[in-house]
mmCIF file of C-alpha atoms and ligand atoms in Angstrom:
data_model
loop_
_atom_site.group_PDB
_atom_site.id
_atom_site.type_symbol
_atom_site.label_atom_id
_atom_site.label_comp_id
_atom_site.label_asym_id
_atom_site.label_seq_id
_atom_site.Cartn_x
_atom_site.Cartn_y
_atom_site.Cartn_z
ATOM 1 C CA MET A 1 154.908 12.166 9.944
ATOM 2 C CA LEU A 2 154.492 13.577 6.414
ATOM 3 C CA LYS A 3 154.605 17.039 7.903
ATOM 4 C CA ASP A 4 157.987 16.300 9.545
ATOM 5 C CA ASN A 5 159.359 14.692 6.402
ATOM 6 C CA LEU A 6 158.225 17.626 4.309
ATOM 7 C CA HIS A 7 159.924 20.031 6.653
ATOM 8 C CA LYS A 8 163.171 18.030 6.465
ATOM 9 C CA VAL A 9 163.108 17.871 2.672
ATOM 10 C CA GLN A 10 162.359 21.582 2.375
ATOM 11 C CA THR A 11 165.199 22.382 4.768
ATOM 12 C CA ARG A 12 167.634 20.262 2.766
ATOM 13 C CA ILE A 13 166.513 21.963 -0.467
ATOM 14 C CA ALA A 14 167.040 25.399 1.112
ATOM 15 C CA GLU A 15 170.499 24.405 2.361
ATOM 16 C CA ALA A 16 171.468 23.043 -1.049
ATOM 17 C CA LEU A 17 170.264 26.260 -2.704
ATOM 18 C CA ALA A 18 172.437 28.231 -0.305
ATOM 19 C CA ARG A 19 175.470 26.132 -1.324
ATOM 20 C CA ARG A 20 174.880 26.821 -5.011
ATOM 21 C CA THR A 21 177.651 28.715 -6.640
ATOM 22 C CA GLU A 22 177.521 29.177 -10.384
ATOM 23 C CA THR A 23 174.157 27.980 -11.583
ATOM 24 C CA LYS A 24 172.519 31.331 -12.138
ATOM 25 C CA LEU A 25 170.338 30.470 -15.101
ATOM 26 C CA THR A 26 167.911 28.316 -13.152
ATOM 27 C CA GLY A 27 167.096 30.876 -10.478
ATOM 28 C CA THR A 28 167.164 30.839 -6.710
ATOM 29 C CA GLU A 29 164.323 28.475 -5.922
ATOM 30 C CA ALA A 30 163.485 24.828 -6.453
ATOM 31 C CA THR A 31 160.003 23.359 -6.769
ATOM 32 C CA LEU A 32 159.269 20.165 -4.885
ATOM 33 C CA VAL A 33 157.261 17.598 -6.803
ATOM 34 C CA ALA A 34 155.793 15.029 -4.408
ATOM 35 C CA VAL A 35 156.023 11.655 -6.139
ATOM 36 C CA THR A 36 152.916 9.777 -5.040
ATOM 37 C CA LYS A 37 153.257 6.802 -7.418
ATOM 38 C CA ASN A 38 152.315 3.483 -5.903
ATOM 39 C CA HIS A 39 150.748 5.221 -2.922
ATOM 40 C CA PRO A 40 146.995 5.553 -2.390
ATOM 41 C CA VAL A 41 145.136 8.733 -3.290
ATOM 42 C CA ASP A 42 144.948 9.657 0.404
ATOM 43 C CA VAL A 43 148.631 10.503 0.148
ATOM 44 C CA VAL A 44 147.817 13.020 -2.597
ATOM 45 C CA LEU A 45 145.078 14.563 -0.464
ATOM 46 C CA GLU A 46 147.374 14.741 2.550
ATOM 47 C CA SER A 47 150.082 16.415 0.462
ATOM 48 C CA LEU A 48 147.683 19.004 -0.939
ATOM 49 C CA ALA A 49 146.430 19.737 2.573
ATOM 50 C CA LEU A 50 150.014 20.496 3.631
ATOM 51 C CA GLY A 51 150.418 22.987 0.810
ATOM 52 C CA ILE A 52 152.282 20.797 -1.695
ATOM 53 C CA THR A 53 150.844 21.632 -5.097
ATOM 54 C CA ASN A 54 153.012 19.618 -7.479
ATOM 55 C CA ILE A 55 152.188 15.914 -7.711
ATOM 56 C CA GLY A 56 154.301 13.410 -9.670
ATOM 57 C CA GLU A 57 152.996 10.148 -11.097
ATOM 58 C CA ASN A 58 154.717 7.712 -13.415
ATOM 59 C CA ARG A 59 151.760 5.834 -14.875
ATOM 60 C CA VAL A 60 148.796 7.146 -16.842
ATOM 61 C CA GLN A 61 146.312 4.631 -15.425
ATOM 62 C CA GLU A 62 147.234 5.310 -11.812
ATOM 63 C CA ALA A 63 147.070 9.067 -12.337
ATOM 64 C CA LYS A 64 143.690 8.699 -13.987
ATOM 65 C CA GLU A 65 142.295 6.874 -10.961
ATOM 66 C CA LYS A 66 143.671 9.496 -8.608
ATOM 67 C CA ARG A 67 142.405 12.378 -10.709
ATOM 68 C CA THR A 68 138.898 10.947 -10.548
ATOM 69 C CA VAL A 69 139.076 11.632 -6.806
ATOM 70 C CA VAL A 70 141.058 14.893 -7.123
ATOM 71 C CA PRO A 71 139.880 16.366 -10.428
ATOM 72 C CA ASP A 72 140.638 20.025 -9.963
ATOM 73 C CA ARG A 73 143.485 20.449 -7.518
ATOM 74 C CA GLY A 74 147.226 20.102 -7.907
ATOM 75 C CA VAL A 75 149.695 20.559 -10.728
ATOM 76 C CA TRP A 76 150.249 17.082 -12.140
ATOM 77 C CA HIS A 77 153.582 15.954 -13.543
ATOM 78 C CA LEU A 78 154.096 12.808 -15.589
ATOM 79 C CA ILE A 79 157.572 11.501 -14.743
ATOM 80 C CA GLY A 80 157.478 7.969 -16.190
ATOM 81 C CA HIS A 81 157.978 6.642 -19.703
ATOM 82 C CA LEU A 82 154.935 7.278 -21.892
ATOM 83 C CA GLN A 83 153.878 5.033 -24.745
ATOM 84 C CA THR A 84 152.676 6.888 -27.830
ATOM 85 C CA ASN A 85 149.317 5.115 -27.690
ATOM 86 C CA LYS A 86 148.670 6.777 -24.306
ATOM 87 C CA ALA A 87 149.543 10.294 -25.495
ATOM 88 C CA ARG A 88 145.909 11.335 -25.693
ATOM 89 C CA GLN A 89 145.182 10.310 -22.112
ATOM 90 C CA ALA A 90 148.392 11.898 -20.864
ATOM 91 C CA VAL A 91 147.500 15.242 -22.452
ATOM 92 C CA ALA A 92 144.084 15.080 -20.792
ATOM 93 C CA LEU A 93 145.576 14.307 -17.364
ATOM 94 C CA PHE A 94 148.877 16.113 -16.926
ATOM 95 C CA ASP A 95 149.916 19.741 -16.631
ATOM 96 C CA LEU A 96 153.568 18.968 -17.359
ATOM 97 C CA ILE A 97 154.833 15.870 -19.153
ATOM 98 C CA GLU A 98 158.451 15.606 -17.992
ATOM 99 C CA SER A 99 159.353 12.323 -19.658
ATOM 100 C CA VAL A 100 159.242 13.102 -23.374
ATOM 101 C CA ASP A 101 161.905 10.884 -24.876
ATOM 102 C CA SER A 102 161.371 10.380 -28.610
ATOM 103 C CA GLN A 103 160.463 12.150 -31.828
ATOM 104 C CA ARG A 104 157.481 9.816 -32.200
ATOM 105 C CA LEU A 105 156.178 10.802 -28.802
ATOM 106 C CA LEU A 106 156.598 14.512 -29.612
ATOM 107 C CA ALA A 107 154.499 14.003 -32.739
ATOM 108 C CA ALA A 108 151.831 12.007 -30.890
ATOM 109 C CA LEU A 109 151.589 14.565 -28.074
ATOM 110 C CA ASP A 110 151.389 17.459 -30.525
ATOM 111 C CA LYS A 111 148.516 15.780 -32.338
ATOM 112 C CA ALA A 112 146.707 14.956 -29.090
ATOM 113 C CA ALA A 113 147.137 18.508 -27.817
ATOM 114 C CA LEU A 114 145.740 19.903 -31.070
ATOM 115 C CA GLN A 115 142.713 17.626 -30.815
ATOM 116 C CA GLN A 116 142.101 18.707 -27.220
ATOM 117 C CA GLY A 117 142.627 22.399 -27.898
ATOM 118 C CA LYS A 118 145.451 22.504 -25.376
ATOM 119 C CA VAL A 119 149.009 23.724 -25.500
ATOM 120 C CA GLN A 120 150.812 20.953 -23.643
ATOM 121 C CA ASP A 121 153.785 21.839 -21.448
ATOM 122 C CA ILE A 122 156.614 19.316 -21.732
ATOM 123 C CA LEU A 123 160.206 18.668 -20.727
ATOM 124 C CA LEU A 124 162.665 16.668 -22.796
ATOM 125 C CA GLN A 125 164.126 13.798 -20.787
ATOM 126 C CA LEU A 126 167.841 13.165 -21.268
ATOM 127 C CA ASN A 127 169.628 9.867 -20.632
ATOM 128 C CA ILE A 128 172.969 11.467 -19.905
ATOM 129 C CA ALA A 129 174.602 8.402 -18.361
ATOM 130 C CA ARG A 130 173.461 6.270 -21.322
ATOM 131 C CA GLU A 131 171.858 3.695 -19.044
ATOM 132 C CA GLU A 132 170.382 0.967 -21.183
ATOM 133 C CA GLN A 133 167.526 0.176 -18.815
ATOM 134 C CA LYS A 134 166.425 3.814 -18.735
ATOM 135 C CA THR A 135 164.532 5.901 -21.246
ATOM 136 C CA GLY A 136 165.321 9.467 -22.271
ATOM 137 C CA PHE A 137 167.079 10.892 -25.311
ATOM 138 C CA LEU A 138 170.707 9.959 -25.772
ATOM 139 C CA LEU A 139 172.630 13.189 -26.230
ATOM 140 C CA GLU A 140 173.149 12.731 -29.975
ATOM 141 C CA ASP A 141 169.417 12.064 -30.491
ATOM 142 C CA TYR A 142 168.599 15.079 -28.357
ATOM 143 C CA GLN A 143 170.919 17.275 -30.461
ATOM 144 C CA ALA A 144 169.066 16.057 -33.552
ATOM 145 C CA VAL A 145 165.647 16.794 -32.071
ATOM 146 C CA VAL A 146 166.333 20.344 -30.863
ATOM 147 C CA PRO A 147 166.147 21.952 -34.340
ATOM 148 C CA THR A 148 162.775 20.271 -34.972
ATOM 149 C CA LEU A 149 160.998 21.556 -31.860
ATOM 150 C CA ASP A 150 159.241 24.416 -33.624
ATOM 151 C CA SER A 151 157.402 21.930 -35.804
ATOM 152 C CA TYR A 152 155.195 21.025 -32.815
ATOM 153 C CA PRO A 153 153.045 24.149 -32.380
ATOM 154 C CA ASN A 154 150.806 22.540 -29.765
ATOM 155 C CA LEU A 155 153.674 21.728 -27.425
ATOM 156 C CA ARG A 156 155.496 24.184 -25.229
ATOM 157 C CA VAL A 157 158.992 22.981 -24.382
ATOM 158 C CA ARG A 158 159.744 24.323 -20.923
ATOM 159 C CA GLY A 159 163.069 22.644 -20.212
ATOM 160 C CA LEU A 160 164.840 19.392 -19.453
ATOM 161 C CA MET A 161 164.522 16.396 -17.137
ATOM 162 C CA VAL A 162 167.413 14.223 -16.007
ATOM 163 C CA ILE A 163 167.578 11.013 -13.956
ATOM 164 C CA ALA A 164 171.006 10.157 -12.584
ATOM 165 C CA PRO A 165 172.147 6.551 -12.131
ATOM 166 C CA LEU A 166 171.520 5.061 -8.713
ATOM 167 C CA CYS A 167 174.918 5.099 -6.979
ATOM 168 C CA ASP A 168 176.004 4.347 -3.417
ATOM 169 C CA ASP A 169 178.263 7.351 -3.578
ATOM 170 C CA ILE A 170 176.030 10.315 -4.395
ATOM 171 C CA GLU A 171 179.041 12.353 -5.466
ATOM 172 C CA ALA A 172 179.149 10.067 -8.505
ATOM 173 C CA THR A 173 175.897 11.687 -9.661
ATOM 174 C CA ARG A 174 177.408 15.180 -9.722
ATOM 175 C CA PRO A 175 178.959 15.003 -13.215
ATOM 176 C CA VAL A 176 175.589 13.851 -14.606
ATOM 177 C CA PHE A 177 173.791 16.824 -13.058
ATOM 178 C CA LYS A 178 176.549 19.188 -14.220
ATOM 179 C CA GLU A 179 176.044 17.912 -17.753
ATOM 180 C CA GLY A 180 172.271 18.377 -17.372
ATOM 181 C CA TYR A 181 172.823 21.991 -16.395
ATOM 182 C CA ARG A 182 175.220 22.487 -19.312
ATOM 183 C CA CYS A 183 172.602 21.137 -21.739
ATOM 184 C CA PHE A 184 170.026 23.433 -20.153
ATOM 185 C CA CYS A 185 172.270 26.476 -20.712
ATOM 186 C CA GLU A 186 172.914 25.493 -24.327
ATOM 187 C CA LEU A 187 169.199 25.061 -24.981
ATOM 188 C CA LYS A 188 168.424 28.369 -23.313
ATOM 189 C CA LYS A 189 170.685 30.133 -25.793
ATOM 190 C CA LEU A 190 168.485 28.830 -28.599
ATOM 191 C CA ARG A 191 165.174 29.037 -26.733
ATOM 192 C CA PRO A 192 165.398 31.802 -24.108
ATOM 193 C CA GLU A 193 161.891 31.027 -22.873
ATOM 194 C CA ILE A 194 162.882 27.689 -21.324
ATOM 195 C CA GLU A 195 163.164 27.807 -17.552
ATOM 196 C CA LEU A 196 162.760 24.352 -15.984
ATOM 197 C CA LEU A 197 165.462 21.849 -15.077
ATOM 198 C CA SER A 198 164.053 18.799 -13.284
ATOM 199 C CA MET A 199 166.823 16.782 -11.634
ATOM 200 C CA GLY A 200 167.154 14.820 -8.404
ATOM 201 C CA MET A 201 165.156 12.325 -6.372
ATOM 202 C CA THR A 202 165.323 11.148 -2.758
ATOM 203 C CA HIS A 203 168.903 9.904 -2.749
ATOM 204 C CA ASP A 204 170.470 12.685 -4.808
ATOM 205 C CA PHE A 205 168.289 15.809 -4.801
ATOM 206 C CA THR A 206 170.720 17.870 -2.718
ATOM 207 C CA VAL A 207 173.486 17.353 -5.292
ATOM 208 C CA ALA A 208 171.038 18.060 -8.113
ATOM 209 C CA VAL A 209 169.976 21.359 -6.525
ATOM 210 C CA GLU A 210 173.607 22.355 -5.953
ATOM 211 C CA GLU A 211 174.177 21.762 -9.658
ATOM 212 C CA GLY A 212 171.222 23.841 -10.813
ATOM 213 C CA ALA A 213 168.006 21.823 -10.589
ATOM 214 C CA ASN A 214 164.909 23.958 -10.065
ATOM 215 C CA ILE A 215 162.520 21.014 -9.863
ATOM 216 C CA VAL A 216 163.182 17.981 -7.652
ATOM 217 C CA ARG A 217 161.018 14.857 -7.698
ATOM 218 C CA VAL A 218 160.855 13.275 -4.260
ATOM 219 C CA GLY A 219 158.870 10.231 -3.149
ATOM 220 C CA THR A 220 160.582 8.047 -0.548
ATOM 221 C CA ALA A 221 161.909 10.884 1.643
ATOM 222 C CA LEU A 222 158.335 12.165 2.018
ATOM 223 C CA PHE A 223 156.212 9.027 2.101
ATOM 224 C CA GLY A 224 158.580 6.179 3.012
ATOM 225 C CA LYS A 225 159.337 3.132 0.922
ATOM 226 C CA ARG A 226 156.864 2.150 -1.778
ATOM 227 C CA ASP A 227 155.179 -1.205 -1.361
ATOM 228 C CA TYR A 228 155.240 -2.925 -4.745
ATOM 229 C CA THR A 229 153.545 -6.072 -3.435
ATOM 230 C CA LYS A 230 150.176 -4.323 -3.337
ATOM 231 C CA LYS A 231 148.293 -4.180 -6.670
HETATM 232 C C1 PLP B 301 159.972 7.261 -8.637
HETATM 233 C C2 PLP B 301 160.628 8.414 -9.242
HETATM 234 C C3 PLP B 301 161.078 9.484 -8.458
HETATM 235 C C4 PLP B 301 161.015 9.513 -6.943
HETATM 236 O O1 PLP B 301 161.879 8.568 -6.418
HETATM 237 P P1 PLP B 301 162.273 8.542 -4.860
HETATM 238 O O2 PLP B 301 163.586 7.874 -4.847
HETATM 239 O O3 PLP B 301 161.214 7.766 -4.167
HETATM 240 O O4 PLP B 301 162.326 9.939 -4.388
HETATM 241 C C5 PLP B 301 161.641 10.569 -9.111
HETATM 242 N N1 PLP B 301 161.759 10.612 -10.447
HETATM 243 C C6 PLP B 301 161.327 9.604 -11.237
HETATM 244 C C7 PLP B 301 161.497 9.718 -12.711
HETATM 245 C C8 PLP B 301 160.763 8.469 -10.663
HETATM 246 O O5 PLP B 301 160.349 7.473 -11.451
#
C-alpha cells in the first residue's frame, strides 16, 4: 500500500521534473519529505524501511514522542508554526526547521542553537498569498528581514518554504509557486549558498515541481487521510 503510493508519488515527481522548463537554479531533482503528522510512529518506521529518509512533522510534542522511538534515523523537518517558547526543543529535535516566520523566532532559534552548540539549518516561510489564517512572512516583512540574516551566526539559512492556498483548481496555485521561485532567485543573488525551495503538498506538488520546487512535503498521497478524531 505505502510502497505503491510511494512509487506513484515518485513517478509524478519525475514526470513534473521532466516538464520543467526554466527553473534552472533549483537543480534537476526534488526531495520527497514524507509528512507523518497525526500518524503513529509505525508510519515513520515503515517509511524509513522503504528508503524514505526525510520525515516531516508539524508539532514539536508529536515529533518528540516519535524521536524517542526513532532517535537516530531520518532527516527531520519541522513544517508547522513554531512558538518561540518551543525554539529550544525544536533545535534539539529537527535537522531542518522549514517554518521560520518571524524575527522573534529567528532570534530565539539563534540563541537556542548557540546554547546547544549546533548550527541550525532553517528555511524562511513565505505567505505569498497573504492568507490571514496562515503563518509565514508577508513579502514586505521578508524583504525587511533579509538584510538582518547575518546577525544570526548560529543559523544557516538554506532557502525558502511556501504553502499555496488550497484551491479546487490547482492551476490557481501556479502564480504562487512562480512567485516563490522568483523570491528564491532574488535571495540567491544575495546569498549564493542557498539551495532549497520547499513548495507543494499532496494536491499541488506537481505544479510546485514544475515551477522549481526541490523539496515537496507529501502526507495524504502516501499515507491516506489523517484521522483527527484520534488524540
Ligand atoms: C500537513 C502539511 C503537508 C502535507 O499535506 P498533505 O496534503 O497531506 O500532503 C505539507 N506541508 C505542510 C506545511 C503541512 O502542514
